[in-house]
CSV table of C-alpha atoms in Angstrom, one decimal:
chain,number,residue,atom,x,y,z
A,1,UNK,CA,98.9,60.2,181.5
A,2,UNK,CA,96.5,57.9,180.5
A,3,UNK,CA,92.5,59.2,179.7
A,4,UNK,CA,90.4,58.1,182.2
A,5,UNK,CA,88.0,56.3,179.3
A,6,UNK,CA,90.6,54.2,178.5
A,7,UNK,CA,92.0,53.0,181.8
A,8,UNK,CA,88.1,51.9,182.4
A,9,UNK,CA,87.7,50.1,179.3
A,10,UNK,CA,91.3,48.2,178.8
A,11,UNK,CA,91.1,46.5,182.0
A,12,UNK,CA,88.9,43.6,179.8
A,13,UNK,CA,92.5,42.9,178.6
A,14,UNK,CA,95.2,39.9,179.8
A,15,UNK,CA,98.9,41.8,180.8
A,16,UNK,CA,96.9,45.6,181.0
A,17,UNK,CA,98.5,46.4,184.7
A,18,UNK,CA,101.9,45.6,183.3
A,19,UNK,CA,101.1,48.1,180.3
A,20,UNK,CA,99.7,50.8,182.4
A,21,UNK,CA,102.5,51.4,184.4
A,22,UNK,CA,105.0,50.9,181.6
A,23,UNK,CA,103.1,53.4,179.1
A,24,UNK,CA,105.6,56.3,179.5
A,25,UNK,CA,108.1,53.9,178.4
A,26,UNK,CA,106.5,52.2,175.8
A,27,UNK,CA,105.5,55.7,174.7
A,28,UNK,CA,108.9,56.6,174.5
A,29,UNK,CA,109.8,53.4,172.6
A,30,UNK,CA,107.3,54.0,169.9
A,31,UNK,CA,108.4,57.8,169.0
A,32,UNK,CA,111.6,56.4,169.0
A,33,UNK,CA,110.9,53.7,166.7
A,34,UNK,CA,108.3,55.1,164.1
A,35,UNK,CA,110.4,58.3,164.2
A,36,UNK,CA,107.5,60.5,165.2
A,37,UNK,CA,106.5,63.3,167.8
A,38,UNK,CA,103.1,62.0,169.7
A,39,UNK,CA,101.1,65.2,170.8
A,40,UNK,CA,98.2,65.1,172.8
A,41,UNK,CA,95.6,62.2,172.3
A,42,UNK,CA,92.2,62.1,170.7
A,43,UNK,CA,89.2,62.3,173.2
A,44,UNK,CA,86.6,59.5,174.2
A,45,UNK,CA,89.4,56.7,173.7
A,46,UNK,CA,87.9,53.1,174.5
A,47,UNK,CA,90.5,50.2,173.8
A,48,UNK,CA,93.9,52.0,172.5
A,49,UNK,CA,95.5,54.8,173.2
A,50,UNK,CA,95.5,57.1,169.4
A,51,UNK,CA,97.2,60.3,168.9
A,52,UNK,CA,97.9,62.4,166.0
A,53,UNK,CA,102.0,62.4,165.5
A,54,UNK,CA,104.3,64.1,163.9
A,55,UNK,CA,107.2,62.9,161.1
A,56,UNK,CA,110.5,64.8,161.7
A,57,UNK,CA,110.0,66.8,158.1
A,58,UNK,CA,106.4,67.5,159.5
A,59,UNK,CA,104.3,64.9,158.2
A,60,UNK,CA,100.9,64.0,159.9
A,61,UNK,CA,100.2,60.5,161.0
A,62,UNK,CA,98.4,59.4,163.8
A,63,UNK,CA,99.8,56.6,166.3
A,64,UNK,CA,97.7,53.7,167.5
A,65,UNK,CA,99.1,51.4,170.4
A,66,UNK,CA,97.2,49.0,172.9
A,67,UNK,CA,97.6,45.3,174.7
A,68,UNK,CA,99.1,43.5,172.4
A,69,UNK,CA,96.4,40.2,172.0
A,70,UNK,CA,94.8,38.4,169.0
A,71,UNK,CA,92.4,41.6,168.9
A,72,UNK,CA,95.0,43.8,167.7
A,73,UNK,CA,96.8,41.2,165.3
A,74,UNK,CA,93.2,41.1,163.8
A,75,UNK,CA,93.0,44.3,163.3
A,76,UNK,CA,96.2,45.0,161.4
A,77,UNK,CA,95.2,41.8,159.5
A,78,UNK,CA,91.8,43.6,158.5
A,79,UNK,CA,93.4,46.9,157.5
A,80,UNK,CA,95.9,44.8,154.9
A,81,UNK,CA,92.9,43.0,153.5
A,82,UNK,CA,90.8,46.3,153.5
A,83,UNK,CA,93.6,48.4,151.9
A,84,UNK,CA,92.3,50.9,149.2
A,85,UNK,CA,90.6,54.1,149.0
A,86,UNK,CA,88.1,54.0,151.3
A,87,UNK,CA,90.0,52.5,154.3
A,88,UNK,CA,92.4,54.6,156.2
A,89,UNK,CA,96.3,53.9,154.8
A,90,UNK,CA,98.6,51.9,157.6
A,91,UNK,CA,101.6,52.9,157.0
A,92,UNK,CA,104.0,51.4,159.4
A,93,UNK,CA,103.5,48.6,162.4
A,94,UNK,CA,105.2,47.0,165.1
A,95,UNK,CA,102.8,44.5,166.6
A,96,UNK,CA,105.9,43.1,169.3
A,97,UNK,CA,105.3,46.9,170.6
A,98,UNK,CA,101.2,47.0,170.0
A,99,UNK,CA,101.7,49.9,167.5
A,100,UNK,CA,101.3,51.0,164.4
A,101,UNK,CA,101.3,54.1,162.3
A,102,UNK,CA,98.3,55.4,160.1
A,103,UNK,CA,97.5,58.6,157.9
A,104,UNK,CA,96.2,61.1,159.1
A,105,UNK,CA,92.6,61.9,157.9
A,106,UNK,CA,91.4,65.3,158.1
A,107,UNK,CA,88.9,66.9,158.9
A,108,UNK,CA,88.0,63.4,160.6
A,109,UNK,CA,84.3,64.6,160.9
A,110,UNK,CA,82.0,61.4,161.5
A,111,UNK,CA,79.1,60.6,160.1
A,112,UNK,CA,77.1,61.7,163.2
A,113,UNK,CA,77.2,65.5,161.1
A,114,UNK,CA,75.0,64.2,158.6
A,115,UNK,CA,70.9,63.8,158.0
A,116,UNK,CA,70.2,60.1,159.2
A,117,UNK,CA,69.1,58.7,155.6
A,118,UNK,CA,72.1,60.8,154.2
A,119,UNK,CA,74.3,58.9,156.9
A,120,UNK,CA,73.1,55.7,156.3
A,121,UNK,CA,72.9,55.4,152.1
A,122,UNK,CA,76.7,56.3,152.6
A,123,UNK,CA,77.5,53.3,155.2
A,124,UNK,CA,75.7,51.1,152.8
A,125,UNK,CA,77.7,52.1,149.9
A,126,UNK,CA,80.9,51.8,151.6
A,127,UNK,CA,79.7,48.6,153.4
A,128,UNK,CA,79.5,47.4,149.6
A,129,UNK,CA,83.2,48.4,148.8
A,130,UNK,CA,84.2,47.0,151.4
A,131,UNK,CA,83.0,43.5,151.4
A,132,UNK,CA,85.0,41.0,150.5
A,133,UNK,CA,86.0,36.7,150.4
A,134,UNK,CA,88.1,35.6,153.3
A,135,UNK,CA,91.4,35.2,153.0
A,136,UNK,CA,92.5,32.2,151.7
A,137,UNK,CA,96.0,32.3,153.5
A,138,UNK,CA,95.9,30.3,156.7
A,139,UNK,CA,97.5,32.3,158.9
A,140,UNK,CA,95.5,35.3,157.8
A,141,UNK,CA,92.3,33.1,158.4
A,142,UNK,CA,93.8,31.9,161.7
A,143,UNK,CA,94.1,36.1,163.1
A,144,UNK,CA,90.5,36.8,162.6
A,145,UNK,CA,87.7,36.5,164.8
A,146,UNK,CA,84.0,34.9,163.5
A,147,UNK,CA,80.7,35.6,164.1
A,148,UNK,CA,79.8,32.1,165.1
A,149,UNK,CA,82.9,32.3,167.9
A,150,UNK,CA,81.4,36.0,169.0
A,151,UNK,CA,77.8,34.6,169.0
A,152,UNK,CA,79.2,32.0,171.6
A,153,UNK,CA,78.5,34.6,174.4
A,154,UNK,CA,74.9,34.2,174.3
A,155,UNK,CA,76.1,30.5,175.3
A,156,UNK,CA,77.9,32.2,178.0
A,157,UNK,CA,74.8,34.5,178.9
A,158,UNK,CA,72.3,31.6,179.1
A,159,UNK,CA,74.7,29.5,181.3
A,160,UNK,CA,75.3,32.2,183.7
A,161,UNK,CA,71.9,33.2,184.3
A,162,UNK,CA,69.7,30.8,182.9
A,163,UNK,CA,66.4,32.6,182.0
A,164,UNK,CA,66.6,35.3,184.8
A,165,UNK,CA,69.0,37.0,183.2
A,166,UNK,CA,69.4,41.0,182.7
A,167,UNK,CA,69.0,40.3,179.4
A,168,UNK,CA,64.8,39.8,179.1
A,169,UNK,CA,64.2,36.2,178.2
A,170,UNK,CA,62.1,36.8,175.1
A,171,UNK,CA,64.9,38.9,173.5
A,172,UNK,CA,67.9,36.2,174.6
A,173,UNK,CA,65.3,33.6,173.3
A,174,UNK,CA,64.9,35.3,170.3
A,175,UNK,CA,68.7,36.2,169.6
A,176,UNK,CA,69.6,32.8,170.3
A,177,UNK,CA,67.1,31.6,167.5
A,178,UNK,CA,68.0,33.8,164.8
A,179,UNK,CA,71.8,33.2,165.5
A,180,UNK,CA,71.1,29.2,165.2
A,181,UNK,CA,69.3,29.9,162.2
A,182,UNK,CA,72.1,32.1,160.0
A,183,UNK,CA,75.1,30.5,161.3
A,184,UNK,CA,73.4,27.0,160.1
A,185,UNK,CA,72.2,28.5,156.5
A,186,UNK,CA,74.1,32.3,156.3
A,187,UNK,CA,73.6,34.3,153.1
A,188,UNK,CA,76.7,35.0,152.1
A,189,UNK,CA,80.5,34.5,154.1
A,190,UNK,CA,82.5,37.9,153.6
A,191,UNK,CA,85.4,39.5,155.5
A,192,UNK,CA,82.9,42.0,157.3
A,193,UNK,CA,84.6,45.4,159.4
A,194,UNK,CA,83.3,43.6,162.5
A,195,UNK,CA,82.4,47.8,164.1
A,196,UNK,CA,81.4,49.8,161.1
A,197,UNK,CA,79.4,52.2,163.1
A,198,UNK,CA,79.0,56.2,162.4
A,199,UNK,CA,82.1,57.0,164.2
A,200,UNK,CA,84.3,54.4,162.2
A,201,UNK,CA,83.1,56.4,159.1
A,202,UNK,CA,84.9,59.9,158.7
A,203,UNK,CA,85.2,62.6,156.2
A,204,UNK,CA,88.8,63.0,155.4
A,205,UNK,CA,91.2,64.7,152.2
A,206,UNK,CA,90.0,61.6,150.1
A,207,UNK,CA,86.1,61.3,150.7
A,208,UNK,CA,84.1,58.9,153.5
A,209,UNK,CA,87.1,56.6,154.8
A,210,UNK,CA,86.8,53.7,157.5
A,211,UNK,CA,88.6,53.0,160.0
A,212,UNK,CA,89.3,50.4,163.1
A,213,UNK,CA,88.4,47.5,160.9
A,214,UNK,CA,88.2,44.2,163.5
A,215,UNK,CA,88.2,41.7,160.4
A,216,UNK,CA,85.1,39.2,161.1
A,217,UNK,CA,84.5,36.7,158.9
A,218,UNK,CA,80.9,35.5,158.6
A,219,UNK,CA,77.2,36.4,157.2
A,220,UNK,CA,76.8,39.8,155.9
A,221,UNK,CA,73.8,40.3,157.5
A,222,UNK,CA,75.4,40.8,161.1
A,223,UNK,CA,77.5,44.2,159.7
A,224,UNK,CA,74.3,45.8,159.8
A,225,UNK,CA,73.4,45.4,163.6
A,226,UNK,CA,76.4,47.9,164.9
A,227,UNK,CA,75.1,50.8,162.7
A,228,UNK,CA,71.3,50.3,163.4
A,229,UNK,CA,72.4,50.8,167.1
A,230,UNK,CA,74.6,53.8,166.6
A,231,UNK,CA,75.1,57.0,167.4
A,232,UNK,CA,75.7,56.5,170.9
A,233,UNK,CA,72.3,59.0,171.4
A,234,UNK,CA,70.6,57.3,169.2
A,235,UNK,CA,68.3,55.3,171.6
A,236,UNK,CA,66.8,58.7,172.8
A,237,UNK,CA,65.6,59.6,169.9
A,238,UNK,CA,61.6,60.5,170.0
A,239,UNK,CA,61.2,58.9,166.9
A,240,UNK,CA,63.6,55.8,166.9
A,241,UNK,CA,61.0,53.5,165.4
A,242,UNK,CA,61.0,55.5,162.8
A,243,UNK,CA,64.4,56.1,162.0
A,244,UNK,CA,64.9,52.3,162.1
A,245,UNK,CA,62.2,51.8,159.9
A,246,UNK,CA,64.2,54.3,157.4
A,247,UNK,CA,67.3,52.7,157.6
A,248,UNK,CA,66.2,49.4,157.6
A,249,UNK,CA,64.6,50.4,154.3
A,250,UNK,CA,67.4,52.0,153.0
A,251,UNK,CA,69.5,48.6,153.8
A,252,UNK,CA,67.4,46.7,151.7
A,253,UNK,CA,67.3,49.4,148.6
A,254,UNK,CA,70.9,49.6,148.9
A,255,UNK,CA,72.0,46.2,149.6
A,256,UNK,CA,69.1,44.1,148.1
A,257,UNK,CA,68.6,42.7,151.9
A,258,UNK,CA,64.7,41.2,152.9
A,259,UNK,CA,64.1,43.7,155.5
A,260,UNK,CA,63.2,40.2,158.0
A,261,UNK,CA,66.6,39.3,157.2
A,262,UNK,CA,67.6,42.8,158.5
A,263,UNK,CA,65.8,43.0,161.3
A,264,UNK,CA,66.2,39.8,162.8
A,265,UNK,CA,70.1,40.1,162.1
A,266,UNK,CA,69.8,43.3,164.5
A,267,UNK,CA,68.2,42.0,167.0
A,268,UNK,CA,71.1,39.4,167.3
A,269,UNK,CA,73.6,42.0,167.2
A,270,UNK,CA,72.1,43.9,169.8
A,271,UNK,CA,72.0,41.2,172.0
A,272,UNK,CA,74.8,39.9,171.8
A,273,UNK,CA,76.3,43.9,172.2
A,274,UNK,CA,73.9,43.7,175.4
A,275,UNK,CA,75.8,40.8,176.8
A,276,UNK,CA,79.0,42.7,176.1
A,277,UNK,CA,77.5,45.5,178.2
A,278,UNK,CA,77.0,43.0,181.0
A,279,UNK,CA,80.5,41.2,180.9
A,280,UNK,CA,81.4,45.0,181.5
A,281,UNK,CA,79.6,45.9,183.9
A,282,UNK,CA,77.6,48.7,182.1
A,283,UNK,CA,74.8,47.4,181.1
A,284,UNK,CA,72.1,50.0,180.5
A,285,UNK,CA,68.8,50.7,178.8
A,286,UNK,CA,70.8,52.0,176.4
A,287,UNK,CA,71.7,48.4,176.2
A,288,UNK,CA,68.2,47.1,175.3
A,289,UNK,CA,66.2,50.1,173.9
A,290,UNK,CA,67.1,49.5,170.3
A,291,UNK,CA,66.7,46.0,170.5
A,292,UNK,CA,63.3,45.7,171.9
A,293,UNK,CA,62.2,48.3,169.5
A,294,UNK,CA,63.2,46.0,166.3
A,295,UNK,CA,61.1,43.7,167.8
A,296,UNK,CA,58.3,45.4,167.4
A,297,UNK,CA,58.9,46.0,163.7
């Protein structure tokens, strides 16, 4: 059976009916060809379907498997570029079958656990060791999204609703601008995570390791946006200006950022996330809380 999170979110995805009904199967398929027992999946799944599994001597691994589409090739691009010691270890893959196996990390405690500046400095440091050139192999380049190509849904946004949007005009406006301005003179092109949020960061036997890596290729600047807006909570907080103010700060100690540069980066993020929400259907003012705060900064 399929988690109820999952079947809501995966729907976004060409050929998901035909994987749906043939999960069992494909289930079947995948313990058969990775040689591995699936038990019982993690909670609060969005895209993919992950389990922990186990090797017939009693190794731990944990199985990914999802829709097969440009998304997932991506991704198992990313963790090949990524690999070292603070990204988890893929170990084996079958992208035909939209699987693949990883290590296990344990205790797999996010970053949520931690005091927020405590949280943050660490992202930043990892964001640093993680960073890298593009890929110079062609194919490899050809498998990964941009951030000029993601920022084309603000296109989308504007042409759909003009400026009456859901999105408030004077945030679109703004995101708009700032995207225009870093895509025309960008800081610095790296092979970015694409998600590197605080439950993409997890304690495990070998320190703070990443994982679901998307593999975007583009400004630096943009990596920031998805942590600024995370935890999922974290637009309730009573003192969310001040916590972005902290991180923000921290970003630019760490990272040698303008905290403008930051900021306005964010904002982008955010709205582009927002219109996300709204292809979805879930739009929220969980959606816009964060962004409309930065604003103010």
């Amino acid at each position: 059976m399929l988690p109820q999170s999952l079947l809501k979110r995966i729907v976004v995805f060409e050929g998901w009916e035909d994987w749906v009904r043939d999960f069992p199967q494909r289930l079947k398929a995948c313990e058969a060809r990775f040689r591995v027992r699936v038990l019982a999946p993690y909670q609060g799944l969005s895209y993919h379907y992950v389990a922990p599994a186990l090797a017939e001597n009693g190794q731990p691994y944990v199985l990914k498997m999802g829709v097969p589409n440009r998304e997932m090739a991506a991704e198992l691009t990313a963790l090949k570029l990524f690999a070292g010691p603070s990204v988890v270890k893929l170990l084996d893959e079958d992208l035909e079958m939209g699987a693949w196996v990883l290590e296990r990390l344990e205790p797999a405690t996010p970053l949520t656990h931690l005091p927020d500046d405590e949280a943050t400095r660490i992202a930043a440091k990892l964001m640093t060791n993680l960073w890298q050139d593009p890929p110079s192999n062609p194919s490899d380049l050809d498998s990964l999204p941009t951030v000029e190509k993601w920022s084309k849904g603000l296109a989308e946004c504007r042409k759909t609703f003009g400026s009456h949007g859901p999105i408030p005009e004077v945030l679109l406006s703004r995101a708009e601008y700032h995207f225009k301005e870093f895509l025309s003179t960008p800081q610095q092109v790296k092979l970015l995570h694409g998600d590197l949020h605080h439950y993409n960061i997890l304690l495990s036997q070998r320190g703070y390791t990443i994982i679901d890596p998307k593999g975007l290729i583009g400004d630096i600047g943009y990596e920031l946006g998805t942590f600024l807006r995370n935890p999922m909570d974290f637009w309730q907080r009573d003192n969310l200006k001040t916590l972005l103010e902290r991180r923000i700060a921290i970003f630019s100690e760490m990272l040698g950022f303008e905290k403008n540069y930051i900021i306005a980066w964010a904002i982008a993020h955010c709205v582009l996330s927002a219109w996300w929400d709204v292809e979805e259907g879930v739009l929220g003012p969980e959606s816009l809380i964060i962004p409309q705060t930065l604003a103010t900064l």
